[in-house]
Amino acid sequence: EVQLVESGGGLVQPGGSLRLSCAASGFTFGEYAMHWVRQAPGKGLEWVSGIHWNGDNIGYADSVKGRFTISRDNAKNSLYLQMNSLRTEDTALYYCAKDFVRSGFDYWGQGTLVTVSS
Amino acid sequence: DIQMTQSPSSLSASIGDRVTITCRASQIISSYLNWYQQKPGQAPKLLIYGASSLQRGVPSRFSGSGSGTDFTLTISSLQPEDFATYYCQQSYSTPRTFGPGTKVDIK
């Protein structure tokens, strides 16, 4: 059974940093691209960042470019999102999602909540 | 970046109704269009990928069509468990943009 479990969310002040993690199991993690998607309270889905299976191809939404860094450790079956210079508008539930070979995201975690507030 | 729009933004329907949701891309995306269902408090669930392919385990009352820039999600006979918000998403290019969502609720 595929499982994606996010962790690392919490309350942080504007300008602060957080590192999110996603632990994957039930599939060959190193063969798939992975993504972070966020959802602000009461709002829609926003793709944040994605990383190719080997880490070579990385993309970011304009809203986080230069502040967030995605990475992965295939030996540990883990995906990460380093978030720096956090803003109040980064407050959201952050989901980790598995790529379905450019056909959408077929598995999602339950999300980890990030709240940026003073 | 490719912009995605959806219509309507919300709709009210009854059990057994046929429901159609439209998604439009700001440029041609071939068939790289996916549909998700999200219920309150849950993660999104992939329903349709490649514009018209039904994800494993998804009921056959869901179908998708379209190519290029215009796409449609159809629920042939609405069931109680289908009341949710539906999102389209393009996987043609990065960023993998989502539409704003269509909320389907009970009439």
GROMACS .gro file of C-alpha atoms in nm:
model
  225
    1GLU     CA    1   0.000   0.000   0.000
    2VAL     CA    2   0.136   0.339  -0.098
    3GLN     CA    3   0.175   0.578   0.193
    4LEU     CA    4   0.297   0.936   0.204
    5VAL     CA    5   0.336   1.091   0.548
    6GLU     CA    6   0.423   1.458   0.583
    7SER     CA    7   0.576   1.614   0.892
    8GLY     CA    8   0.751   1.930   1.001
    9GLY     CA    9   0.467   2.180   0.992
   10GLY     CA   10   0.393   2.423   1.271
   11LEU     CA   11   0.364   2.785   1.377
   12VAL     CA   12   0.643   3.016   1.264
   13GLN     CA   13   0.688   3.392   1.262
   14PRO     CA   14   0.711   3.588   0.937
   15GLY     CA   15   1.065   3.569   0.806
   16GLY     CA   16   1.124   3.235   0.973
   17SER     CA   17   1.208   2.895   0.831
   18LEU     CA   18   1.067   2.544   0.838
   19ARG     CA   19   1.168   2.215   0.681
   20LEU     CA   20   0.893   1.980   0.572
   21SER     CA   21   0.952   1.609   0.521
   22CYS     CA   22   0.753   1.342   0.341
   23ALA     CA   23   0.819   0.976   0.417
   24ALA     CA   24   0.719   0.745   0.133
   25SER     CA   25   0.650   0.372   0.138
   26GLY     CA   26   0.477   0.107  -0.069
   27PHE     CA   27   0.638   0.193  -0.402
   28THR     CA   28   0.984   0.235  -0.556
   29PHE     CA   29   1.036   0.595  -0.449
   30GLY     CA   30   1.347   0.650  -0.660
   31GLU     CA   31   1.157   0.585  -0.984
   32TYR     CA   32   0.904   0.866  -0.957
   33ALA     CA   33   0.895   1.243  -0.961
   34MET     CA   34   0.746   1.397  -0.648
   35HIS     CA   35   0.568   1.722  -0.575
   36TRP     CA   36   0.454   1.959  -0.303
   37VAL     CA   37   0.106   2.110  -0.331
   38ARG     CA   38  -0.046   2.353  -0.082
   39GLN     CA   39  -0.393   2.465   0.009
   40ALA     CA   40  -0.456   2.782   0.205
   41PRO     CA   41  -0.752   2.766   0.446
   42GLY     CA   42  -1.075   2.765   0.247
   43LYS     CA   43  -0.891   2.806  -0.084
   44GLY     CA   44  -0.797   2.594  -0.383
   45LEU     CA   45  -0.494   2.384  -0.466
   46GLU     CA   46  -0.162   2.545  -0.558
   47TRP     CA   47   0.129   2.348  -0.699
   48VAL     CA   48   0.443   2.456  -0.510
   49SER     CA   49   0.734   2.253  -0.639
   50GLY     CA   50   0.832   1.930  -0.810
   51ILE     CA   51   1.147   1.721  -0.844
   52HIS     CA   52   1.240   1.459  -1.101
   53TRP     CA   53   1.318   1.105  -0.987
   54ASN     CA   54   1.692   1.167  -0.992
   55GLY     CA   55   1.680   1.523  -0.859
   56ASP     CA   56   1.805   1.673  -1.186
   57ASN     CA   57   1.490   1.852  -1.295
   58ILE     CA   58   1.333   2.084  -1.039
   59GLY     CA   59   1.057   2.342  -1.068
   60TYR     CA   60   0.898   2.602  -0.843
   61ALA     CA   61   0.592   2.820  -0.846
   62ASP     CA   62   0.678   3.186  -0.893
   63SER     CA   63   0.528   3.256  -0.550
   64VAL     CA   64   0.800   3.054  -0.373
   65LYS     CA   65   1.096   3.076  -0.613
   66GLY     CA   66   1.411   3.186  -0.435
   67ARG     CA   67   1.264   3.110  -0.091
   68PHE     CA   68   1.179   2.738  -0.101
   69THR     CA   69   1.408   2.449  -0.193
   70ILE     CA   70   1.288   2.100  -0.277
   71SER     CA   71   1.514   1.798  -0.237
   72ARG     CA   72   1.493   1.424  -0.203
   73ASP     CA   73   1.691   1.134  -0.058
   74ASN     CA   74   1.610   0.818  -0.253
   75ALA     CA   75   1.805   0.604  -0.009
   76LYS     CA   76   1.575   0.721   0.270
   77ASN     CA   77   1.257   0.726   0.058
   78SER     CA   78   1.208   1.086   0.162
   79LEU     CA   79   1.110   1.418   0.006
   80TYR     CA   80   1.185   1.754   0.164
   81LEU     CA   81   1.084   2.118   0.134
   82GLN     CA   82   1.306   2.379   0.295
   83MET     CA   83   1.103   2.696   0.339
   84ASN     CA   84   1.285   3.021   0.418
   85SER     CA   85   1.171   3.382   0.446
   86LEU     CA   86   0.820   3.266   0.522
   87ARG     CA   87   0.531   3.505   0.469
   88THR     CA   88   0.180   3.510   0.609
   89GLU     CA   89   0.052   3.411   0.265
   90ASP     CA   90   0.247   3.084   0.290
   91THR     CA   91   0.001   2.968   0.557
   92ALA     CA   92  -0.150   2.649   0.419
   93LEU     CA   93  -0.182   2.275   0.442
   94TYR     CA   94   0.114   2.130   0.252
   95TYR     CA   95   0.065   1.802   0.071
   96CYS     CA   96   0.326   1.568  -0.065
   97ALA     CA   97   0.214   1.395  -0.387
   98LYS     CA   98   0.348   1.120  -0.612
   99ASP     CA   99   0.374   1.184  -0.984
  100PHE     CA  100   0.185   0.949  -1.214
  101VAL     CA  101   0.425   0.973  -1.507
  102ARG     CA  102   0.308   1.317  -1.621
  103SER     CA  103  -0.054   1.210  -1.580
  104GLY     CA  104  -0.134   1.385  -1.259
  105PHE     CA  105  -0.066   1.294  -0.899
  106ASP     CA  106  -0.199   0.952  -0.805
  107TYR     CA  107  -0.116   0.943  -0.435
  108TRP     CA  108  -0.128   1.220  -0.177
  109GLY     CA  109  -0.039   1.245   0.188
  110GLN     CA  110  -0.276   1.389   0.445
  111GLY     CA  111  -0.081   1.712   0.467
  112THR     CA  112   0.108   1.909   0.728
  113LEU     CA  113  -0.014   2.250   0.839
  114VAL     CA  114   0.213   2.551   0.820
  115THR     CA  115   0.097   2.867   0.994
  116VAL     CA  116   0.296   3.187   0.949
  117SER     CA  117   0.190   3.444   1.202
  118SER     CA  118   0.334   3.683   1.456
  119ASP     CA  119   0.266   2.988  -1.724
  120ILE     CA  120  -0.049   2.808  -1.831
  121GLN     CA  121  -0.363   2.942  -1.665
  122MET     CA  122  -0.657   2.711  -1.594
  123THR     CA  123  -1.016   2.825  -1.560
  124GLN     CA  124  -1.323   2.626  -1.458
  125SER     CA  125  -1.694   2.682  -1.491
  126PRO     CA  126  -1.913   2.698  -1.307
  127SER     CA  127  -1.743   2.784  -0.978
  128SER     CA  128  -2.026   2.608  -0.797
  129LEU     CA  129  -2.342   2.421  -0.878
  130SER     CA  130  -2.634   2.266  -0.698
  131ALA     CA  131  -2.765   1.933  -0.819
  132SER     CA  132  -2.988   1.646  -0.713
  133ILE     CA  133  -2.915   1.278  -0.678
  134GLY     CA  134  -2.935   1.118  -1.020
  135ASP     CA  135  -2.861   1.438  -1.212
  136ARG     CA  136  -2.612   1.452  -1.493
  137VAL     CA  137  -2.342   1.704  -1.403
  138THR     CA  138  -2.092   1.866  -1.638
  139ILE     CA  139  -1.792   2.078  -1.537
  140THR     CA  140  -1.579   2.262  -1.788
  141CYS     CA  141  -1.208   2.341  -1.774
  142ARG     CA  142  -1.017   2.564  -2.013
  143ALA     CA  143  -0.643   2.607  -2.053
  144SER     CA  144  -0.483   2.935  -2.163
  145GLN     CA  145  -0.283   2.750  -2.430
  146ILE     CA  146  -0.289   2.413  -2.601
  147ILE     CA  147  -0.203   2.130  -2.363
  148SER     CA  148  -0.285   1.833  -2.587
  149SER     CA  149  -0.449   1.579  -2.354
  150TYR     CA  150  -0.237   1.655  -2.048
  151LEU     CA  151  -0.538   1.731  -1.832
  152ASN     CA  152  -0.631   1.567  -1.504
  153TRP     CA  153  -0.933   1.587  -1.276
  154TYR     CA  154  -0.940   1.555  -0.898
  155GLN     CA  155  -1.212   1.525  -0.638
  156GLN     CA  156  -1.166   1.670  -0.291
  157LYS     CA  157  -1.399   1.624   0.002
  158PRO     CA  158  -1.378   1.838   0.317
  159GLY     CA  159  -1.090   1.736   0.541
  160GLN     CA  160  -0.947   1.497   0.283
  161ALA     CA  161  -0.662   1.503   0.037
  162PRO     CA  162  -0.748   1.532  -0.333
  163LYS     CA  163  -0.815   1.212  -0.522
  164LEU     CA  164  -0.720   1.158  -0.887
  165LEU     CA  165  -1.029   1.073  -1.094
  166ILE     CA  166  -0.930   1.121  -1.457
  167TYR     CA  167  -0.587   1.151  -1.619
  168GLY     CA  168  -0.486   1.218  -1.977
  169ALA     CA  169  -0.819   1.399  -2.027
  170SER     CA  170  -1.025   1.080  -2.055
  171SER     CA  171  -0.860   0.786  -1.876
  172LEU     CA  172  -1.037   0.668  -1.563
  173GLN     CA  173  -0.809   0.615  -1.266
  174ARG     CA  174  -0.822   0.264  -1.119
  175GLY     CA  175  -1.105   0.224  -0.871
  176VAL     CA  176  -1.301   0.530  -0.983
  177PRO     CA  177  -1.667   0.459  -1.068
  178SER     CA  178  -1.757   0.453  -1.435
  179ARG     CA  179  -2.018   0.728  -1.389
  180PHE     CA  180  -1.722   0.967  -1.407
  181SER     CA  181  -1.589   1.048  -1.753
  182GLY     CA  182  -1.365   1.306  -1.911
  183SER     CA  183  -1.332   1.443  -2.260
  184GLY     CA  184  -1.159   1.711  -2.460
  185SER     CA  185  -0.819   1.801  -2.599
  186GLY     CA  186  -0.629   2.113  -2.688
  187THR     CA  187  -0.767   2.381  -2.459
  188ASP     CA  188  -1.121   2.274  -2.369
  189PHE     CA  189  -1.209   1.985  -2.141
  190THR     CA  190  -1.512   1.843  -1.965
  191LEU     CA  191  -1.574   1.627  -1.660
  192THR     CA  192  -1.911   1.454  -1.658
  193ILE     CA  193  -2.083   1.267  -1.378
  194SER     CA  194  -2.356   1.067  -1.547
  195SER     CA  195  -2.576   1.011  -1.243
  196LEU     CA  196  -2.482   1.205  -0.931
  197GLN     CA  197  -2.452   0.998  -0.614
  198PRO     CA  198  -2.450   1.118  -0.250
  199GLU     CA  199  -2.077   1.053  -0.222
  200ASP     CA  200  -2.005   1.279  -0.522
  201PHE     CA  201  -2.077   1.603  -0.341
  202ALA     CA  202  -1.732   1.758  -0.331
  203THR     CA  203  -1.506   2.010  -0.498
  204TYR     CA  204  -1.355   1.919  -0.835
  205TYR     CA  205  -1.028   2.056  -0.971
  206CYS     CA  206  -0.869   2.029  -1.311
  207GLN     CA  207  -0.490   2.038  -1.352
  208GLN     CA  208  -0.260   2.053  -1.650
  209SER     CA  209   0.047   1.831  -1.663
  210TYR     CA  210   0.175   1.965  -1.996
  211SER     CA  211   0.435   2.192  -1.842
  212THR     CA  212   0.577   2.328  -1.518
  213PRO     CA  213   0.425   2.487  -1.313
  214ARG     CA  214   0.158   2.215  -1.296
  215THR     CA  215  -0.128   2.460  -1.251
  216PHE     CA  216  -0.470   2.376  -1.107
  217GLY     CA  217  -0.802   2.529  -1.190
  218PRO     CA  218  -0.983   2.724  -0.916
  219GLY     CA  219  -1.226   2.441  -0.844
  220THR     CA  220  -1.597   2.368  -0.884
  221LYS     CA  221  -1.800   2.295  -0.573
  222VAL     CA  222  -2.087   2.053  -0.623
  223ASP     CA  223  -2.348   2.061  -0.350
  224ILE     CA  224  -2.695   1.932  -0.284
  225LYS     CA  225  -2.994   2.113  -0.432
   0.00000   0.00000   0.00000
